[in-house]
Amino acid sequence: MTTTPLRTSHTTDHLDLLESHAIFILREVVAECERPVLLFSGGKDSAVLLHLAVKAFAPQQLPFPVMHIDTGQNFPEVIDFRDATVERVGARLVVAKVQDSIDQGKVVDPGLMGSRNRLQTVTLLDAINDNNFDAAFGGARRDEDKARAKERILSFRDTFGQWDPRKQRPELWQLYQGKVNAGEHVRAFPLSDWTELDVWQYIERESMTVPDIYFAHDRDVVLRDGMYLAIGPFVAPRENETVERLTVRFRTVGDANCTGAVLSRASTLSAIIEEVALANVSERGATRADDKFSETAMEDRKREGYF
Amino acid sequence: MQLATKDLLRLATIGSVDDGKSTLIGRLLVDTRQLFDDQLDAIAEASEKRGVGDLDLSFVTDGLRAEREQGITIDVAYRYATTPTRKFIIADCPGHVQYTSNMATGASTADLALVVLDVASGLKEQTRRHLCIAALLGVRSIIVAVNKMDAVDWSQLAFDRVVDEIVTLSRELDFTSVSIIPVSALLGDNVVESSNNLPWYDGPTVLDALESSEAGTWEHTTTQGARLPIQWVLRQPGGGRTYAGMVNGDTMHVGDRVTLLPANVETTITSINFGGDEIADATVGLAADLGLAAETNAGRGDLIATAPLPTVSNELKTTICWFGEKPLVVGQRLRLKHTSKVTPVRVKIINGVIDIAKLDIDDSTSLNTNDIGLATLQTADLLVVDDYRVNRVTGSFVLIDEATNATVAAGMVGHASFL
Ligand SMILES: Nc1nc2c(ncn2[C@@H]2O[C@H](COP(=O)(O)OP(=O)(O)O)[C@@H](O)[C@H]2O)c(=O)[nH]1
Ligand SMILES: [Mg+2]
């Protein structure tokens, strides 16, 4: 890290307080747990998380590896960003592949076009077990979903990786305690109190880079279940669907076949911030097919051990 | 787009079951347009499916399946709201006695408690209990929403009766800022918009009161010196070390005389860094790292402080909120986490249990689930503490079950003045 001129820091701004709180959590979990890992998808939230982790331990190297749960249905831009970022910060990258879980017969292959989103949980839990990780940092935010709104910053998982919303540990003050017995682990969410807008304002303030697909660009899409899906290796137009070339961007980054694009002309960070500040539709509502199945889709997935 | 910088206010809803806490937060978020269209649609759909009207506002925060099925709040929901100058972190807490630990979770970091009570039933035992816990946890400002005014025909008499009770209790519990507002969370009166049904009331709405309350008080409870509990030691290129942690109590500056505790080494701050960059001073809430003039073997669990210095001791007089399933008894061994320090601890004396109704101490040699009591604890290692009333960070701790690692108590150093 370079040394910049002395600045007087005033932690009155809400972003400063969120940033320091997240750094505090990162340090606390690393100090208390034996083998932490940071879950890194290449999306904006995990990019912010990794940026904060680097700050928390600067000028030292990151004291833990980063792990990507690779569904094999990614946007290529995101994988490029993942590799470039990991290399820039000098982190060790662990990639756990859903394809391996399929090959081992642990989950059923949904086919080339089918969603592997829910299968990730099996791959994630196996990878946590195989590597003996006892803490996994995630970039989940409480404003994303009503089940996430209920989750502690340090979320305890039993030996099956399950979250039990009726048996959460009390979490008092900022006394985060992450001790677990063998086979159990904690998920730690340093961005819990951040909103989508906070994330974008922070990305702008820190002059961070994020994958290009967050910015407006022209793309071939089809309208399916009220969402624009990008045509590509994992999404082909169905019989009665017409392919349109539209100016779109992505608000979240998940699998190519269950992440919708939004119509947008926002091609700069400040335009994105303006768009997010005025949005009428939530981030997941606009873009995630995986949450549209039922009222408690996220709660059900989280109970099984999802991110 | 350049958005104005904002401050951060943390609030928690407290009060008895069914008095309207979740509905009030739902109303506040809907009427300030914090909810997205798809979220509103989903709530409307869920309300219809469960036959609870067009839009059950409590579903805004009651997001778990079991909560919606049973129509109750089980655990804290965190929601966020922004106005042009402020970000709000809202913890909507459960009201049932058996979920007291969840309520304490939500209230432990609150700058302010939003107390909700039903005008028809006044101050229930459970509301008193929550107010007492909030006061013990160091909350000094409360906004009291006297709710369901629609159900008593907007009666000023009914409101005034409750006001008297609240004022009396607030004095006993030493709250320093109290606003009492007649509202209907269901219909929206005096939540965001002032009400035409209440011509006899000309005070602030709930939103007005929230916007004018003091923010950031929870980690600022002291003028008693700066503190930095060391979380982690960072090695600097060239061989030096810096000590990382979050500053609380007061600002730290390069050049400040500090004492490293419990070793009791006096030294000077030679540098302050944040995220690898040097800065001149570190304000409360900053996760900084400090360089010190003295060669020390300081590490995690030690504390850097400016005068007046905290106390170093292995025997603590404490106030305990006990959440364990089995009673807490004298002689019991647990683990204690205080700032970044973890040590074995034994219960030396249980001095009594708080009678919530009378705000007295009753004799007792054990604490049952959800009891609040006074206890003297003996720790294996020395702790560096302040009284909770002057510092909510260095005055607080949790007790942990050694077998399950579950958090079984919230503890505060010292005793509240009203006891
Ligand atoms: N008449 C009336 N009923 C209300 C009002 N606010 C809430 N309620 C009802 O009181 C019940 C409990 O509300 P809820 O918000 O779940 O209470 P909580 O347990 O304190 O969170 C629900 O049936 C609400 O519709 C109000 O202002 N007037
Ligand atoms: Mg409720």
Coordinates of N, CA and C in Angstrom, one line a residue, chain A residues 102-290:
Chain A
I102 N -21.6 -33.1 -9.3 CA -22.5 -33.9 -10.3 C -21.8 -35.2 -10.7
D103 N -20.4 -35.0 -11.0 CA -19.7 -36.2 -11.4 C -19.6 -37.3 -10.3
Q104 N -19.6 -36.8 -9.0 CA -19.5 -37.7 -7.9 C -20.9 -38.3 -7.6
G105 N -21.9 -37.9 -8.3 CA -23.3 -38.4 -8.1 C -23.9 -37.8 -6.9
K106 N -23.4 -36.8 -6.3 CA -24.0 -36.2 -5.1 C -25.3 -35.3 -5.4
V107 N -25.3 -34.8 -6.6 CA -26.4 -34.0 -7.1 C -26.7 -34.4 -8.5
V108 N -28.0 -34.2 -8.9 CA -28.4 -34.6 -10.2 C -28.2 -33.5 -11.2
D109 N -27.6 -33.8 -12.3 CA -27.3 -32.8 -13.4 C -28.6 -32.3 -13.9
P110 N -28.9 -31.0 -13.8 CA -30.1 -30.4 -14.3 C -30.1 -30.2 -15.8
G111 N -29.0 -30.7 -16.5 CA -28.9 -30.4 -17.9 C -28.2 -29.1 -18.2
L112 N -27.8 -28.9 -19.5 CA -27.1 -27.7 -19.9 C -27.8 -26.4 -19.5
M113 N -29.1 -26.4 -19.8 CA -29.9 -25.2 -19.6 C -30.5 -25.1 -18.2
G114 N -30.5 -26.2 -17.4 CA -31.1 -26.1 -16.1 C -30.3 -25.4 -15.1
S115 N -31.0 -24.9 -14.1 CA -30.3 -24.1 -13.1 C -29.5 -24.9 -12.1
R116 N -28.3 -24.5 -11.8 CA -27.5 -25.2 -10.9 C -27.4 -24.4 -9.6
N117 N -28.3 -23.4 -9.5 CA -28.1 -22.5 -8.3 C -28.3 -23.2 -7.0
R118 N -29.3 -24.1 -6.9 CA -29.6 -24.7 -5.6 C -28.6 -25.8 -5.3
L119 N -28.0 -26.4 -6.4 CA -27.0 -27.4 -6.2 C -25.7 -26.9 -5.5
Q120 N -25.5 -25.6 -5.6 CA -24.3 -25.0 -5.1 C -24.1 -25.3 -3.6
T121 N -25.3 -25.5 -2.9 CA -25.2 -25.7 -1.4 C -24.4 -26.9 -1.1
V122 N -24.6 -28.0 -1.9 CA -23.9 -29.3 -1.7 C -22.4 -29.1 -1.9
T123 N -22.1 -28.4 -3.0 CA -20.7 -28.2 -3.3 C -20.0 -27.3 -2.2
L124 N -20.7 -26.3 -1.8 CA -20.2 -25.4 -0.8 C -20.0 -26.1 0.6
L125 N -20.9 -26.9 1.0 CA -20.8 -27.6 2.3 C -19.7 -28.6 2.2
D126 N -19.6 -29.3 1.1 CA -18.5 -30.3 0.9 C -17.1 -29.6 0.9
A127 N -17.0 -28.5 0.3 CA -15.8 -27.7 0.2 C -15.4 -27.2 1.6
I128 N -16.4 -26.8 2.4 CA -16.1 -26.3 3.7 C -15.6 -27.5 4.6
N129 N -16.2 -28.7 4.4 CA -15.8 -29.9 5.1 C -14.4 -30.3 4.7
D130 N -14.2 -30.5 3.4 CA -12.9 -31.0 2.9 C -11.8 -30.1 3.3
N131 N -12.0 -28.9 3.4 CA -10.9 -27.9 3.7 C -10.8 -27.6 5.2
N132 N -11.7 -28.2 6.0 CA -11.8 -27.9 7.4 C -12.0 -26.5 7.7
F133 N -12.7 -25.7 6.9 CA -12.9 -24.3 7.2 C -13.9 -24.3 8.4
D134 N -13.6 -23.4 9.3 CA -14.6 -23.2 10.4 C -15.3 -21.9 10.4
A135 N -14.9 -21.1 9.4 CA -15.6 -19.8 9.2 C -15.6 -19.4 7.8
A136 N -16.7 -19.0 7.3 CA -16.8 -18.5 5.9 C -17.4 -17.2 5.8
F137 N -16.6 -16.2 5.3 CA -17.1 -14.8 5.1 C -18.0 -14.8 3.8
G138 N -19.1 -14.2 3.9 CA -20.0 -14.0 2.8 C -20.4 -12.5 2.6
G139 N -20.7 -12.1 1.4 CA -21.1 -10.7 1.2 C -22.6 -10.5 1.3
A140 N -23.4 -11.4 1.9 CA -24.8 -11.2 1.9 C -25.2 -10.0 2.7
R141 N -26.2 -9.3 2.3 CA -26.7 -8.1 3.0 C -28.1 -8.4 3.5
R142 N -28.5 -7.8 4.6 CA -29.8 -8.0 5.2 C -30.9 -7.3 4.4
D143 N -30.6 -6.3 3.6 CA -31.6 -5.7 2.8 C -32.0 -6.5 1.6
E144 N -31.3 -7.6 1.3 CA -31.6 -8.4 0.1 C -32.9 -9.2 0.2
D145 N -33.2 -9.6 1.4 CA -34.3 -10.6 1.5 C -34.8 -10.6 2.9
K146 N -36.1 -11.0 3.1 CA -36.7 -10.9 4.4 C -36.1 -12.0 5.3
A147 N -35.6 -13.1 4.8 CA -35.0 -14.1 5.7 C -33.6 -13.7 6.1
R148 N -32.9 -13.1 5.1 CA -31.5 -12.5 5.5 C -31.7 -11.4 6.5
A149 N -32.8 -10.7 6.5 CA -33.0 -9.6 7.4 C -33.0 -10.1 8.9
K150 N -33.2 -11.4 9.0 CA -33.3 -12.1 10.3 C -32.0 -12.7 10.8
E151 N -31.0 -12.7 10.0 CA -29.8 -13.5 10.3 C -28.8 -12.7 11.0
R152 N -28.1 -13.3 12.0 CA -27.1 -12.7 12.7 C -25.9 -12.4 11.8
I153 N -25.0 -11.5 12.3 CA -23.8 -11.2 11.5 C -22.9 -12.4 11.6
L154 N -22.8 -13.1 12.7 CA -22.1 -14.4 12.7 C -23.2 -15.5 12.9
S155 N -23.4 -16.2 11.8 CA -24.5 -17.2 11.7 C -24.0 -18.6 11.9
F156 N -24.4 -19.2 13.0 CA -23.9 -20.5 13.4 C -24.5 -21.6 12.5
R157 N -23.7 -22.6 12.1 CA -24.2 -23.7 11.3 C -23.8 -25.0 12.0
D158 N -24.7 -25.9 12.0 CA -24.4 -27.2 12.7 C -23.6 -28.1 11.7
T159 N -23.4 -29.4 12.1 CA -22.5 -30.2 11.3 C -23.2 -30.6 10.0
F160 N -24.4 -30.3 9.8 CA -25.1 -30.4 8.4 C -25.1 -29.1 7.7
G161 N -24.5 -28.1 8.3 CA -24.4 -26.8 7.6 C -25.7 -26.0 7.6
Q162 N -26.7 -26.5 8.5 CA -28.0 -25.9 8.5 C -28.1 -24.6 9.3
W163 N -28.9 -23.7 8.9 CA -29.2 -22.5 9.7 C -30.6 -22.8 10.3
D164 N -30.7 -22.6 11.6 CA -31.9 -22.7 12.3 C -32.4 -21.4 12.8
P165 N -33.3 -20.7 12.1 CA -33.7 -19.3 12.5 C -34.3 -19.3 13.9
R166 N -34.7 -20.4 14.5 CA -35.3 -20.4 15.8 C -34.3 -20.6 16.9
K167 N -33.1 -20.9 16.5 CA -32.0 -21.1 17.5 C -30.8 -20.3 17.2
Q168 N -30.9 -19.0 17.0 CA -29.8 -18.2 16.7 C -29.1 -17.8 18.0
R169 N -27.8 -17.7 18.0 CA -27.1 -17.3 19.2 C -27.4 -15.8 19.4
P170 N -27.6 -15.4 20.7 CA -27.7 -14.0 20.9 C -26.4 -13.3 20.5
E171 N -26.6 -12.1 19.9 CA -25.4 -11.4 19.4 C -25.4 -10.0 20.0
L172 N -24.7 -9.9 21.1 CA -24.8 -8.7 21.9 C -23.7 -7.7 21.6
W173 N -24.0 -6.4 21.6 CA -23.0 -5.4 21.3 C -22.2 -5.8 20.1
Q174 N -20.9 -5.6 20.2 CA -20.1 -6.0 19.0 C -19.2 -7.2 19.5
L175 N -19.8 -8.0 20.4 CA -19.0 -9.1 21.0 C -19.3 -10.3 20.1
Y176 N -18.7 -10.4 18.9 CA -18.9 -11.5 18.0 C -18.1 -12.7 18.5
Q177 N -18.8 -13.8 18.7 CA -18.0 -15.0 19.2 C -18.2 -16.1 18.2
G178 N -17.1 -16.6 17.6 CA -17.2 -17.5 16.5 C -16.7 -18.9 16.8
K179 N -16.5 -19.2 18.1 CA -16.0 -20.6 18.4 C -17.1 -21.6 18.1
V180 N -16.6 -22.7 17.5 CA -17.5 -23.8 17.1 C -16.8 -25.1 17.5
N181 N -17.5 -26.2 17.6 CA -17.0 -27.5 17.8 C -16.6 -28.1 16.4
A182 N -15.9 -29.2 16.4 CA -15.4 -29.8 15.2 C -16.6 -30.2 14.3
G183 N -16.5 -29.8 13.0 CA -17.6 -30.2 12.1 C -18.6 -29.0 11.9
E184 N -18.7 -28.2 12.9 CA -19.6 -27.0 12.8 C -18.8 -25.8 12.2
H185 N -19.5 -24.8 11.7 CA -18.8 -23.6 11.3 C -19.7 -22.4 11.4
V186 N -19.1 -21.2 11.2 CA -19.9 -20.0 11.2 C -19.8 -19.4 9.8
R187 N -20.9 -18.7 9.5 CA -20.9 -17.8 8.3 C -20.8 -16.4 8.9
A188 N -19.9 -15.6 8.4 CA -19.8 -14.3 8.9 C -20.1 -13.3 7.8
F189 N -21.0 -12.3 8.1 CA -21.5 -11.4 7.0 C -21.2 -10.0 7.4
P190 N -20.0 -9.5 7.1 CA -19.5 -8.2 7.5 C -20.4 -7.1 6.8
L191 N -21.0 -7.4 5.7 CA -21.8 -6.3 5.0 C -23.3 -6.4 5.4
S192 N -23.6 -7.0 6.5 CA -25.0 -7.2 6.9 C -25.8 -5.9 6.9
D193 N -25.2 -4.8 7.4 CA -26.0 -3.6 7.5 C -25.9 -2.7 6.3
W194 N -25.2 -3.1 5.2 CA -25.1 -2.3 4.0 C -26.3 -2.5 3.1
T195 N -26.7 -1.4 2.5 CA -27.7 -1.6 1.4 C -27.1 -1.5 0.1
E196 N -27.9 -1.9 -1.0 CA -27.3 -1.8 -2.3 C -26.7 -0.5 -2.6
L197 N -27.4 0.6 -2.2 CA -26.9 1.9 -2.4 C -25.6 2.2 -1.7
D198 N -25.5 1.7 -0.5 CA -24.2 1.9 0.3 C -23.1 1.2 -0.5
V199 N -23.3 0.0 -1.0 CA -22.3 -0.7 -1.7 C -21.8 0.1 -2.9
W200 N -22.7 0.6 -3.7 CA -22.3 1.4 -4.9 C -21.6 2.7 -4.5
Q201 N -22.1 3.4 -3.5 CA -21.4 4.6 -3.1 C -20.0 4.3 -2.6
Y202 N -19.9 3.2 -1.9 CA -18.5 2.8 -1.4 C -17.6 2.4 -2.6
I203 N -18.1 1.7 -3.6 CA -17.3 1.4 -4.8 C -16.8 2.6 -5.4
E204 N -17.7 3.6 -5.5 CA -17.3 4.9 -6.2 C -16.3 5.6 -5.3
R205 N -16.5 5.7 -4.0 CA -15.6 6.4 -3.1 C -14.2 5.8 -3.1
E206 N -14.2 4.4 -3.2 CA -12.9 3.7 -3.1 C -12.3 3.5 -4.5
S207 N -12.9 4.1 -5.6 CA -12.5 3.9 -6.9 C -12.2 2.4 -7.3
M208 N -13.1 1.6 -6.9 CA -12.9 0.1 -7.1 C -13.4 -0.2 -8.5
T209 N -12.8 -1.3 -9.0 CA -13.4 -1.9 -10.3 C -14.3 -3.0 -10.0
V210 N -15.3 -3.2 -10.8 CA -16.3 -4.3 -10.8 C -16.4 -4.8 -12.2
P211 N -17.0 -6.0 -12.3 CA -17.1 -6.6 -13.7 C -17.9 -5.6 -14.6
D212 N -17.6 -5.6 -15.9 CA -18.2 -4.8 -16.9 C -19.7 -5.0 -17.0
I213 N -20.2 -6.2 -16.7 CA -21.6 -6.4 -16.9 C -22.5 -5.6 -16.0
Y214 N -21.9 -5.0 -15.0 CA -22.8 -4.1 -14.1 C -23.1 -2.7 -14.8
F215 N -22.3 -2.4 -15.9 CA -22.5 -1.2 -16.6 C -23.3 -1.4 -17.9
A216 N -24.1 -0.4 -18.3 CA -25.0 -0.6 -19.5 C -24.2 -1.0 -20.7
H217 N -24.7 -2.0 -21.4 CA -24.1 -2.4 -22.7 C -25.2 -3.1 -23.6
D218 N -24.9 -3.3 -24.8 CA -25.9 -3.9 -25.7 C -25.7 -5.4 -25.7
R219 N -26.9 -6.1 -25.6 CA -26.8 -7.5 -25.4 C -28.1 -8.2 -26.0
D220 N -27.9 -9.4 -26.5 CA -29.1 -10.2 -27.0 C -29.8 -10.8 -25.8
V221 N -31.1 -10.5 -25.7 CA -31.8 -11.0 -24.5 C -33.2 -11.6 -25.0
V222 N -33.7 -12.4 -24.1 CA -35.1 -12.8 -24.3 C -35.9 -12.5 -23.0
L223 N -37.2 -12.2 -23.2 CA -38.0 -11.9 -22.0 C -38.6 -13.2 -21.5
R224 N -38.3 -13.6 -20.3 CA -38.9 -14.9 -19.8 C -39.3 -14.6 -18.3
D225 N -40.5 -15.0 -18.0 CA -41.0 -14.8 -16.6 C -40.8 -13.4 -16.2
G226 N -41.0 -12.4 -17.1 CA -40.8 -11.0 -16.6 C -39.4 -10.5 -16.5
M227 N -38.4 -11.4 -16.9 CA -37.0 -11.0 -16.8 C -36.3 -11.1 -18.1
Y228 N -35.3 -10.2 -18.3 CA -34.5 -10.3 -19.5 C -33.3 -11.2 -19.2
L229 N -33.3 -12.4 -19.9 CA -32.2 -13.3 -19.7 C -31.2 -13.2 -20.9
A230 N -29.9 -13.2 -20.7 CA -28.9 -13.0 -21.7 C -28.8 -14.3 -22.5
I231 N -28.9 -14.2 -23.8 CA -28.6 -15.4 -24.7 C -27.2 -15.8 -24.6
G232 N -26.9 -17.0 -24.4 CA -25.5 -17.5 -24.3 C -25.5 -19.0 -24.2
P233 N -24.4 -19.6 -23.8 CA -24.3 -21.0 -23.7 C -25.3 -21.7 -22.8
F234 N -25.9 -21.0 -21.8 CA -26.8 -21.6 -20.9 C -28.2 -21.1 -21.0
V235 N -28.5 -20.2 -22.0 CA -29.8 -19.7 -22.2 C -30.0 -19.7 -23.8
A236 N -31.0 -20.5 -24.2 CA -31.3 -20.4 -25.7 C -32.8 -20.0 -25.8
P237 N -33.1 -19.2 -26.8 CA -34.5 -18.8 -26.9 C -35.4 -20.0 -27.1
R238 N -36.6 -19.9 -26.4 CA -37.6 -21.0 -26.5 C -38.5 -20.7 -27.7
E239 N -39.3 -21.6 -28.0 CA -40.1 -21.6 -29.3 C -40.8 -20.2 -29.5
N240 N -41.5 -19.8 -28.5 CA -42.3 -18.5 -28.8 C -41.6 -17.3 -28.3
E241 N -40.3 -17.4 -28.0 CA -39.6 -16.2 -27.5 C -38.8 -15.5 -28.7
T242 N -38.8 -14.2 -28.6 CA -38.0 -13.5 -29.7 C -36.7 -12.9 -29.0
V243 N -35.7 -13.0 -29.7 CA -34.4 -12.4 -29.3 C -34.4 -10.9 -29.6
E244 N -34.1 -10.1 -28.6 CA -34.0 -8.7 -28.9 C -32.6 -8.2 -28.5
R245 N -32.1 -7.2 -29.2 CA -30.8 -6.6 -28.8 C -31.1 -5.3 -28.0
L246 N -30.8 -5.3 -26.7 CA -31.2 -4.1 -25.9 C -30.1 -3.6 -25.1
T247 N -30.2 -2.4 -24.6 CA -29.2 -1.8 -23.8 C -29.6 -2.1 -22.3
V248 N -28.7 -2.9 -21.7 CA -29.0 -3.5 -20.4 C -27.8 -3.4 -19.5
R249 N -28.1 -3.6 -18.2 CA -27.0 -3.9 -17.3 C -27.5 -5.0 -16.3
F250 N -26.6 -5.5 -15.5 CA -26.9 -6.5 -14.5 C -26.9 -5.8 -13.1
R251 N -27.9 -6.0 -12.3 CA -27.8 -5.5 -10.9 C -27.2 -6.4 -9.9
T252 N -27.4 -7.7 -10.2 CA -26.7 -8.7 -9.4 C -26.0 -9.7 -10.4
V253 N -25.0 -10.4 -9.8 CA -24.3 -11.4 -10.7 C -24.5 -12.7 -10.1
G254 N -25.2 -13.6 -10.7 CA -25.4 -15.0 -10.3 C -25.1 -15.8 -11.5
D255 N -25.8 -16.9 -11.6 CA -25.7 -17.8 -12.8 C -26.3 -17.1 -14.0
A256 N -25.7 -17.4 -15.1 CA -26.2 -16.7 -16.3 C -27.7 -17.1 -16.6
N257 N -28.1 -18.2 -16.2 CA -29.5 -18.6 -16.5 C -30.5 -18.3 -15.5
C258 N -30.1 -17.7 -14.4 CA -31.2 -17.3 -13.5 C -31.0 -15.8 -13.0
T259 N -30.1 -15.1 -13.7 CA -29.9 -13.7 -13.3 C -30.4 -12.8 -14.5
G260 N -31.4 -12.0 -14.1 CA -32.0 -11.1 -15.2 C -31.2 -9.8 -15.3
A261 N -31.2 -9.3 -16.6 CA -30.7 -8.0 -16.8 C -31.8 -7.0 -16.7
V262 N -31.4 -5.7 -16.4 CA -32.4 -4.7 -16.3 C -32.1 -3.7 -17.5
L263 N -33.1 -3.1 -18.0 CA -33.0 -2.1 -19.0 C -32.3 -0.9 -18.3
S264 N -31.2 -0.4 -18.9 CA -30.5 0.7 -18.2 C -29.6 1.4 -19.2
R265 N -29.4 2.7 -19.0 CA -28.4 3.4 -19.7 C -27.2 3.8 -18.8
A266 N -27.2 3.3 -17.6 CA -26.2 3.7 -16.6 C -24.9 3.1 -17.0
S267 N -24.0 3.9 -17.5 CA -22.7 3.4 -17.9 C -21.5 3.9 -17.1
T268 N -21.9 4.6 -16.0 CA -20.8 5.1 -15.1 C -21.3 4.8 -13.7
L269 N -20.3 4.8 -12.7 CA -20.7 4.6 -11.3 C -21.7 5.6 -10.8
S270 N -21.5 6.9 -11.2 CA -22.4 7.9 -10.7 C -23.8 7.7 -11.3
A271 N -23.9 7.2 -12.5 CA -25.2 6.9 -13.1 C -25.9 5.7 -12.4
I272 N -25.1 4.7 -12.1 CA -25.6 3.6 -11.4 C -26.2 4.0 -10.0
I273 N -25.4 4.8 -9.3 CA -25.9 5.3 -8.0 C -27.2 6.0 -8.1
E274 N -27.3 6.9 -9.1 CA -28.5 7.6 -9.3 C -29.7 6.6 -9.6
E275 N -29.4 5.6 -10.5 CA -30.4 4.7 -10.8 C -30.9 3.9 -9.6
V276 N -29.9 3.4 -8.8 CA -30.2 2.6 -7.6 C -31.0 3.5 -6.6
A277 N -30.6 4.7 -6.4 CA -31.3 5.6 -5.4 C -32.7 5.8 -5.8
L278 N -33.1 5.8 -7.1 CA -34.4 6.0 -7.5 C -35.2 4.8 -7.9
A279 N -34.6 3.6 -7.7 CA -35.2 2.4 -8.2 C -36.6 2.1 -7.5
N280 N -37.5 1.5 -8.3 CA -38.8 1.1 -7.7 C -38.9 -0.4 -7.4
V281 N -37.9 -1.1 -7.9 CA -37.9 -2.5 -7.8 C -36.7 -3.0 -7.1
S282 N -36.8 -4.0 -6.2 CA -35.6 -4.4 -5.4 C -34.6 -5.1 -6.3
E283 N -33.4 -5.2 -5.7 CA -32.3 -5.8 -6.5 C -32.6 -7.3 -6.8
R284 N -33.1 -8.1 -5.9 CA -33.3 -9.5 -6.2 C -34.7 -9.6 -6.9
G285 N -35.6 -8.8 -6.6 CA -36.9 -8.8 -7.3 C -36.7 -8.6 -8.8
A286 N -35.8 -7.7 -9.2 CA -35.6 -7.4 -10.6 C -34.9 -8.4 -11.3
T287 N -34.1 -9.2 -10.6 CA -33.1 -10.0 -11.3 C -32.9 -11.4 -11.0
R288 N -33.6 -11.9 -9.9 CA -33.2 -13.3 -9.5 C -34.4 -14.2 -9.6
A289 N -34.3 -15.1 -10.6 CA -35.4 -16.1 -10.8 C -35.5 -17.0 -9.6
D290 N -34.3 -17.2 -8.9 CA -34.3 -18.2 -7.8 C -35.2 -17.9 -6.6

